[in-house]
mmCIF file of C-alpha atoms in Angstrom:
data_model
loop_
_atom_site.group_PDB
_atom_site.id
_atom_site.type_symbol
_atom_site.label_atom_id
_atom_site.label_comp_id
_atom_site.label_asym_id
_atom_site.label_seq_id
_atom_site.Cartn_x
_atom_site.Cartn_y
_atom_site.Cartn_z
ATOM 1 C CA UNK Q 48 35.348 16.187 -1.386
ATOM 2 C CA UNK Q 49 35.058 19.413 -3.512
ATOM 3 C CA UNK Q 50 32.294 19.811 -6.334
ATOM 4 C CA UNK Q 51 35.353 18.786 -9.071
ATOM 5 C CA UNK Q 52 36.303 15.810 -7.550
ATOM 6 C CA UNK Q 53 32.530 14.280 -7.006
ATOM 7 C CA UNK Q 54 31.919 15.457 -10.660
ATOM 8 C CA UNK Q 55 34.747 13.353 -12.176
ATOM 9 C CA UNK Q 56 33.689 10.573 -9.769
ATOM 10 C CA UNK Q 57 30.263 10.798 -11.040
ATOM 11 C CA UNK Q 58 31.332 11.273 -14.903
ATOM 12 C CA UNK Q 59 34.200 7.443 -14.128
ATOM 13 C CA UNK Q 60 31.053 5.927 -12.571
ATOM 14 C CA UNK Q 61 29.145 6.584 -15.651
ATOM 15 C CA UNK Q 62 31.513 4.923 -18.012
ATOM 16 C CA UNK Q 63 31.943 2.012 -15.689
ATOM 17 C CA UNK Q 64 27.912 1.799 -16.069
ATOM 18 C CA UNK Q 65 28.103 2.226 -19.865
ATOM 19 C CA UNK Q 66 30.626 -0.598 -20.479
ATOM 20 C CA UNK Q 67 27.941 -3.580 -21.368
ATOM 21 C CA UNK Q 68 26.414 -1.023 -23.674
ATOM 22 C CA UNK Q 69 29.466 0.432 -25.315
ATOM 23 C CA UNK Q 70 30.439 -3.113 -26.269
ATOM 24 C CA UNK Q 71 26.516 -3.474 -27.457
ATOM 25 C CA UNK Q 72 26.849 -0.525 -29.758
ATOM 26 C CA UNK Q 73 30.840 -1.768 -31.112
ATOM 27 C CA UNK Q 74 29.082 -4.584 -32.500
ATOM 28 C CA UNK Q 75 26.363 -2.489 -34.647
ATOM 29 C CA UNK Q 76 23.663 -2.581 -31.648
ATOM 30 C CA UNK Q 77 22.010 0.846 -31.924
ATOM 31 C CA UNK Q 78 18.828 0.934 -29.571
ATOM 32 C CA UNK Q 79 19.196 -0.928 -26.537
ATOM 33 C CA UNK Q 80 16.626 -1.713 -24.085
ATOM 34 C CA UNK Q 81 17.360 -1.640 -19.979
ATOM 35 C CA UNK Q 82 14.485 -3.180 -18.369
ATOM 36 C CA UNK Q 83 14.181 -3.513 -14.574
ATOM 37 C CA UNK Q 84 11.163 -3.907 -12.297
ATOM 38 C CA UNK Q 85 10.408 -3.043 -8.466
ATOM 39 C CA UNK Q 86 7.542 -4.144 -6.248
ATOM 40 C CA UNK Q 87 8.538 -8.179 -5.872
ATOM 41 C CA UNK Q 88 8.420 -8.183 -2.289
ATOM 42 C CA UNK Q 89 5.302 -5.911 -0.970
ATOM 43 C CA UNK Q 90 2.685 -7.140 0.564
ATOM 44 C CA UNK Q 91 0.088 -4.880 -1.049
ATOM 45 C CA UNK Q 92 0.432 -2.508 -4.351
ATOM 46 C CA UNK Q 93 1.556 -3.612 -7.758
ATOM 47 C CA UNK Q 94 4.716 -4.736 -9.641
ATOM 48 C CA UNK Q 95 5.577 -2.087 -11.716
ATOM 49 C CA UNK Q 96 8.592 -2.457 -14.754
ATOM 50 C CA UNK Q 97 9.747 -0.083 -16.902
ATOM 51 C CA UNK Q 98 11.979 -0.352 -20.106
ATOM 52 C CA UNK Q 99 14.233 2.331 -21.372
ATOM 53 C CA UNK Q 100 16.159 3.550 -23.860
ATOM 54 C CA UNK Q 101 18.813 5.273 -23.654
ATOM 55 C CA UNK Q 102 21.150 7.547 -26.735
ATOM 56 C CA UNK Q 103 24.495 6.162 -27.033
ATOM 57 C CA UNK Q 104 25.635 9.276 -26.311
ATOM 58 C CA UNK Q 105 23.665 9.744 -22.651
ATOM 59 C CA UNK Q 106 25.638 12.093 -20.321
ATOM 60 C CA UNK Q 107 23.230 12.303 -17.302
ATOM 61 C CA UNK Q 108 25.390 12.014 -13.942
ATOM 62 C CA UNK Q 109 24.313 9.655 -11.101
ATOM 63 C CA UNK Q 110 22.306 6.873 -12.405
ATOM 64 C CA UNK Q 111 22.947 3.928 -10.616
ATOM 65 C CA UNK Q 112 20.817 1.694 -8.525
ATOM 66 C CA UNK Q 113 17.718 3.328 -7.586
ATOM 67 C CA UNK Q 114 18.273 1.350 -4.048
ATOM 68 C CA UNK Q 115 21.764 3.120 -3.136
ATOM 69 C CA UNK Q 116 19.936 6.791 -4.016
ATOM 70 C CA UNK Q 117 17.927 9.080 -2.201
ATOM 71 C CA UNK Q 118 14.186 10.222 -2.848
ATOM 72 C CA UNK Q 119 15.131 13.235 -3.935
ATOM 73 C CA UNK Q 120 17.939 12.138 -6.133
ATOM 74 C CA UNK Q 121 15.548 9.091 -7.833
ATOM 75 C CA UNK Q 122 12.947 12.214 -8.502
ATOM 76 C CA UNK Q 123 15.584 14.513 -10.162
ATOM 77 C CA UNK Q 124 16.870 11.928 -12.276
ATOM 78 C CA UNK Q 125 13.214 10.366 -13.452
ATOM 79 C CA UNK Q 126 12.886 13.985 -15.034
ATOM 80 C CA UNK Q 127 16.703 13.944 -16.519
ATOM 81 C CA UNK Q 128 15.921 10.363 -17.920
ATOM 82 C CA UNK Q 129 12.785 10.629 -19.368
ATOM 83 C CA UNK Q 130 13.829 14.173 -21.104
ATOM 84 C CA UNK Q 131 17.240 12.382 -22.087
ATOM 85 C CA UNK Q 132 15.838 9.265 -23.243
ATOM 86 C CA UNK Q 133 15.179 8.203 -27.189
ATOM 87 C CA UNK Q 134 11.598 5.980 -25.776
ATOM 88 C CA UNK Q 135 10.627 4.225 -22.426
ATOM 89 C CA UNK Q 136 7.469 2.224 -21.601
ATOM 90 C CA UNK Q 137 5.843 1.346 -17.992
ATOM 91 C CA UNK Q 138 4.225 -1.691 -17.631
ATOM 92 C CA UNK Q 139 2.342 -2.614 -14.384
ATOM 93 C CA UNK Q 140 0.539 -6.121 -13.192
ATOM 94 C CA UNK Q 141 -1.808 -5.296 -10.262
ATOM 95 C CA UNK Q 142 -2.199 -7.821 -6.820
ATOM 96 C CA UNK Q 143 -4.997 -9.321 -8.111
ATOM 97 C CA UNK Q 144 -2.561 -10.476 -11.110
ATOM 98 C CA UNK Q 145 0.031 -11.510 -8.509
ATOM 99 C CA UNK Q 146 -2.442 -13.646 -6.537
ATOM 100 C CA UNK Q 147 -3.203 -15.174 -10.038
ATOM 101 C CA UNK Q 148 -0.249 -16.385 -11.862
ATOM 102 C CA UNK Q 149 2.393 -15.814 -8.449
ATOM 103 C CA UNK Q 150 4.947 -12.996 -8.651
ATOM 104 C CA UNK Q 151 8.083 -13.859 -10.782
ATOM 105 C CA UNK Q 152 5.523 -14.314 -13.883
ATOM 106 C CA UNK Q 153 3.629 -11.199 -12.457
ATOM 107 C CA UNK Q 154 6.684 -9.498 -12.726
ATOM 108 C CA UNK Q 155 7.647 -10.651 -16.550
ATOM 109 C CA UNK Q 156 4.123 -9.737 -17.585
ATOM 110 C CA UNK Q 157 4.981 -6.299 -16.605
ATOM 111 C CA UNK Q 158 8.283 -6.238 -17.992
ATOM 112 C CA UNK Q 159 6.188 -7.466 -21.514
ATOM 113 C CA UNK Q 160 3.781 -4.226 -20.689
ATOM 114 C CA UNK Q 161 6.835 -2.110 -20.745
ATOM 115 C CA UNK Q 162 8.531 -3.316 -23.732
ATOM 116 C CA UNK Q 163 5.294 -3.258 -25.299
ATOM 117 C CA UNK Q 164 4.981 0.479 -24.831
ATOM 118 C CA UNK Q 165 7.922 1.444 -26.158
ATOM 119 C CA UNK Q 166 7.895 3.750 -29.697
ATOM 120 C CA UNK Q 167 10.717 2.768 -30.805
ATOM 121 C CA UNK Q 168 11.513 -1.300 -31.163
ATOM 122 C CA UNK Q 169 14.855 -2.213 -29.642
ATOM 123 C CA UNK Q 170 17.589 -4.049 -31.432
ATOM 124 C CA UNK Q 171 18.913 -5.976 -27.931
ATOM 125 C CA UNK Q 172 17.009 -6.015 -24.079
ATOM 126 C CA UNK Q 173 19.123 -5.648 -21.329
ATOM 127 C CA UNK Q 174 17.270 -7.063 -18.539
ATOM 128 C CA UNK Q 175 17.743 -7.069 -14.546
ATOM 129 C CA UNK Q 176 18.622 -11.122 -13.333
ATOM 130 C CA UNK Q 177 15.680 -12.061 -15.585
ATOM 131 C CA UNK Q 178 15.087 -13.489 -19.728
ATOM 132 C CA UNK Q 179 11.959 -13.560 -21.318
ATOM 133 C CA UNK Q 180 10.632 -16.339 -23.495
ATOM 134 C CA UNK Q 181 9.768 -15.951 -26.935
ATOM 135 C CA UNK Q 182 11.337 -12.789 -27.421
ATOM 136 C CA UNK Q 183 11.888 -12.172 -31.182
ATOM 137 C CA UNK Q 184 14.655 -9.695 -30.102
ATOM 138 C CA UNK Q 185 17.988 -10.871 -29.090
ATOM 139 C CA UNK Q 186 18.489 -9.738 -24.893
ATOM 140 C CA UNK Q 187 20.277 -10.704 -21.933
ATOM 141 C CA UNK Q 188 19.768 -11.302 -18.258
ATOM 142 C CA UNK Q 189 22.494 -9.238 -15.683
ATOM 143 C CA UNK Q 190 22.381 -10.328 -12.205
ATOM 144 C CA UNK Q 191 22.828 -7.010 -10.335
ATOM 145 C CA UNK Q 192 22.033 -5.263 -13.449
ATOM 146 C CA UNK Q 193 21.020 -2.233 -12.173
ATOM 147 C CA UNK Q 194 24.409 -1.723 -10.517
ATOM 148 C CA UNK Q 195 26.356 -2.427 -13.658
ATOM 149 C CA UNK Q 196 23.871 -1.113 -16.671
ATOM 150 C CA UNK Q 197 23.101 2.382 -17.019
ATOM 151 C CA UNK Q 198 20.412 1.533 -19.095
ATOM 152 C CA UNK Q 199 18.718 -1.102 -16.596
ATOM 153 C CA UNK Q 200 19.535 1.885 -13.823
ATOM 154 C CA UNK Q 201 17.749 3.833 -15.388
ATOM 155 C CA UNK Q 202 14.806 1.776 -16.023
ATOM 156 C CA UNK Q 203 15.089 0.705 -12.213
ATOM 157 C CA UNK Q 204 14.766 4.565 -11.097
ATOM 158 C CA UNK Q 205 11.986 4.882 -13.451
ATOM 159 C CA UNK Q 206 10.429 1.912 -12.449
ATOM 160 C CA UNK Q 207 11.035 2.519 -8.492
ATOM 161 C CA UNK Q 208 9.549 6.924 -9.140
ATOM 162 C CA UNK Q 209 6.591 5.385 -10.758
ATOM 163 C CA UNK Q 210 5.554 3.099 -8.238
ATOM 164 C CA UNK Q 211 6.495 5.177 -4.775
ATOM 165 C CA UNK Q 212 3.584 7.773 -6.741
ATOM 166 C CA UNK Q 213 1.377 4.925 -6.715
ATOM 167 C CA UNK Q 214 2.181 4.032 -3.666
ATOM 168 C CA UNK Q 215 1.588 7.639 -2.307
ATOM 169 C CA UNK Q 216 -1.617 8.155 -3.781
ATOM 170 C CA UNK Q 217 -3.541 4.646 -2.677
ATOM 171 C CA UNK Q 218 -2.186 5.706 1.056
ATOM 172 C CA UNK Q 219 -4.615 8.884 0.713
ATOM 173 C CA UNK Q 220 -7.791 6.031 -0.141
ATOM 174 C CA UNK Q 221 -5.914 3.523 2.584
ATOM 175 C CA UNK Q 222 -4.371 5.629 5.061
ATOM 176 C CA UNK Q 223 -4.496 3.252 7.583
ATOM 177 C CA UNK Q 224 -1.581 1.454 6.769
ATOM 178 C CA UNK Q 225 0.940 3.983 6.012
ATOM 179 C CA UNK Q 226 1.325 3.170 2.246
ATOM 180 C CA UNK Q 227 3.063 6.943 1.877
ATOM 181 C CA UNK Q 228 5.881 5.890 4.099
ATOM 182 C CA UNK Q 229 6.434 1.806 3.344
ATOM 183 C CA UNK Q 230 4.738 1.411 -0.195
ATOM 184 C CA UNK Q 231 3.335 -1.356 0.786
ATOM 185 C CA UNK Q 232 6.039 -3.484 2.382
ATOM 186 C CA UNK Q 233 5.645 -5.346 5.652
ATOM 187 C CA UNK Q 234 6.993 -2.795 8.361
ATOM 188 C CA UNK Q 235 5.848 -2.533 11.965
ATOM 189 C CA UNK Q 236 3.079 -0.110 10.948
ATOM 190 C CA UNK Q 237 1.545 -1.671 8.078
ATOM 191 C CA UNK Q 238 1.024 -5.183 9.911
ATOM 192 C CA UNK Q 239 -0.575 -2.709 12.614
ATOM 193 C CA UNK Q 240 -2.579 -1.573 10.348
ATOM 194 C CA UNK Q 241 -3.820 -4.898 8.980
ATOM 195 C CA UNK Q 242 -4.017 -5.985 12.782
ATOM 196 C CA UNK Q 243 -6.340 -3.253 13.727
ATOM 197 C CA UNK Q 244 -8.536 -2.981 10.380
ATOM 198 C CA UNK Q 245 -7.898 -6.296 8.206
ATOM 199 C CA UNK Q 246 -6.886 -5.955 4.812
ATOM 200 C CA UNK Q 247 -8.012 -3.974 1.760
ATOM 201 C CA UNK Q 248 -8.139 -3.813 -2.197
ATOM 202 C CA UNK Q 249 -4.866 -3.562 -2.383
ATOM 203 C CA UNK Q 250 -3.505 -6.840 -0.345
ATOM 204 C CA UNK Q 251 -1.791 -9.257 -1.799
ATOM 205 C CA UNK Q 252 -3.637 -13.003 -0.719
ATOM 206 C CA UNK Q 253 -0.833 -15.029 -1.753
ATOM 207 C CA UNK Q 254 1.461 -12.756 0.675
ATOM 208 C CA UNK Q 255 -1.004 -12.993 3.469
ATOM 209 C CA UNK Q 256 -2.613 -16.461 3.639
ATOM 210 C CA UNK Q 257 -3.025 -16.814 6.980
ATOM 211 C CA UNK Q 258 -4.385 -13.206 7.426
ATOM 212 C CA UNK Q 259 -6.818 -14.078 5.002
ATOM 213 C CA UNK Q 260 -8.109 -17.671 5.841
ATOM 214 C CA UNK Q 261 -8.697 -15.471 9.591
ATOM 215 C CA UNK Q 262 -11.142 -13.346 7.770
ATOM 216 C CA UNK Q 263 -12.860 -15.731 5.844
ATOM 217 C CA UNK Q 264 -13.185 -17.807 8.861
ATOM 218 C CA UNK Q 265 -14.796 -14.993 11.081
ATOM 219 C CA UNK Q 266 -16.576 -13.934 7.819
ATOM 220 C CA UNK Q 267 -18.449 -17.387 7.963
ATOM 221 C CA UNK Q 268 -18.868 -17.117 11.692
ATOM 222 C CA UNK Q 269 -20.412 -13.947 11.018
ATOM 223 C CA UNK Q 270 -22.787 -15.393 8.395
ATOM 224 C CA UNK Q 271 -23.796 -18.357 9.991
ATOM 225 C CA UNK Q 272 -24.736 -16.218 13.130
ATOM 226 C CA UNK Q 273 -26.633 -13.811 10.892
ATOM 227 C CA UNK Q 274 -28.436 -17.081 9.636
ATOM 228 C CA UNK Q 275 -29.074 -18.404 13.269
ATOM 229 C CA UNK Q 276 -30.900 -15.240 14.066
ATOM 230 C CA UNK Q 277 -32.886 -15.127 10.718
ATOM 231 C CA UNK Q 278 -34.626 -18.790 12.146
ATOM 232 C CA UNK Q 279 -34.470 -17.656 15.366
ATOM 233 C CA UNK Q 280 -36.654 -15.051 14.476
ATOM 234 C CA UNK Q 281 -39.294 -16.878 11.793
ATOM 235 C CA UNK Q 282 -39.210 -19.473 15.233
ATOM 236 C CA UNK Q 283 -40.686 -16.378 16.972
ATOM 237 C CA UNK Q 284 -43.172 -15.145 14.766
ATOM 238 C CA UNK Q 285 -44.531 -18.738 13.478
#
């Protein structure tokens, strides 16, 4: 395919994605708020969100699902987005936040986070599958969003960049389980990596019961051994 016919491709793919926003802004809609989140299914790391708005007039080429794209491409268009865009806000719950309240409200506390950070308030929230409770601001939930709204693309690439450099930068703390190359999910390596050296800060419990229960339960074993040799000791010296 020559560079003409990709480029008008890429410009017909970008309409397609700006349809549910077009019809937003018909209506008297002016800022509109794409909101998508990545990190549900790890088992270690954080759920990170990210809202974004986008000018009605956005002409940026290849947003789209940050699944379908490449590294590379994600990185190239966080920079076009966030130079292009009028605000956007990151919002992140931890896995101790996860373990607390379980992950689907984990994840709408972040998406909260990264409305809350925006500096300019939308007039309508476009947001990926999900709705929000007690939002004073009118929004709606897309399943597949990010594959139909440039705006929750967007957020979605944002969302997915931000994370993967989280990701990256725990792995050089907690090499051991390969965080640079899974960000946290549960491929072959990371589960060798728990195997070999447990789990660490960054673990989610509530993803890894029954790893967990096995080190509290050799954690005791360990203590009450430590205590049998403490008595077995003041036996000795009495």
């Amino acid at each position: 395919m020559k560079k003409e016919e990709r480029e008008q491709k890429a410009r017909e793919r970008l309409g397609e994605m700006m349809r549910v926003e077009q019809e937003l802004y018909q209506t008297g809609v002016r800022f509109i708020a794409g909101v998508d989140e990545v990190g549900r299914g790890p088992l270690a790391g954080p759920v990170v969100a990210a809202a974004v708005i986008l000018p009605w007039d956005f002409k940026v080429l290849g947003v789209d699902d940050s699944k379908k794209l490449s590294e590379k491409k994600r990185e190239s268009l966080y920079d076009s987005i966030l130079e292009n865009a009028v605000a956007y806000g990151i919002g992140i719950a931890d896995n101790y936040v996860i373990d607390e309240i379980n992950i689907l409200e984990a994840t709408k506390l972040a998406m909260r986070k990264a409305l809350d950070g925006l500096s300019v308030k939308p007039d309508y929230i476009l947001i990926d599958a999900l709705t929000l409770k007690d939002m004073p601001i009118p929004q709606k939930g897309i399943i597949k969003g990010d594959s139909i709204s440039v705006s929750i693309a967007a957020a979605s690439i944002v969302a997915k960049v931000t994370r993967d450099r989280l990701m990256k930068e725990y792995h050089e703390r907690f090499p051991q389980y390969a965080f640079d190359q899974n960000k946290g999910y549960g491929t072959k390596a990371h589960y060798e990596g728990i195997n070999c050296y447990g789990t660490c800060l960054l673990h989610r419990r509530s993803f890894l019961k029954s790893y967990f229960a096995q080190e509290e339960e050799e954690a005791t074993a360990d203590n009450s051994e430590e205590d049998f040799n403490e008595a077995e000791i003041q036996v000795t010296f009495i």
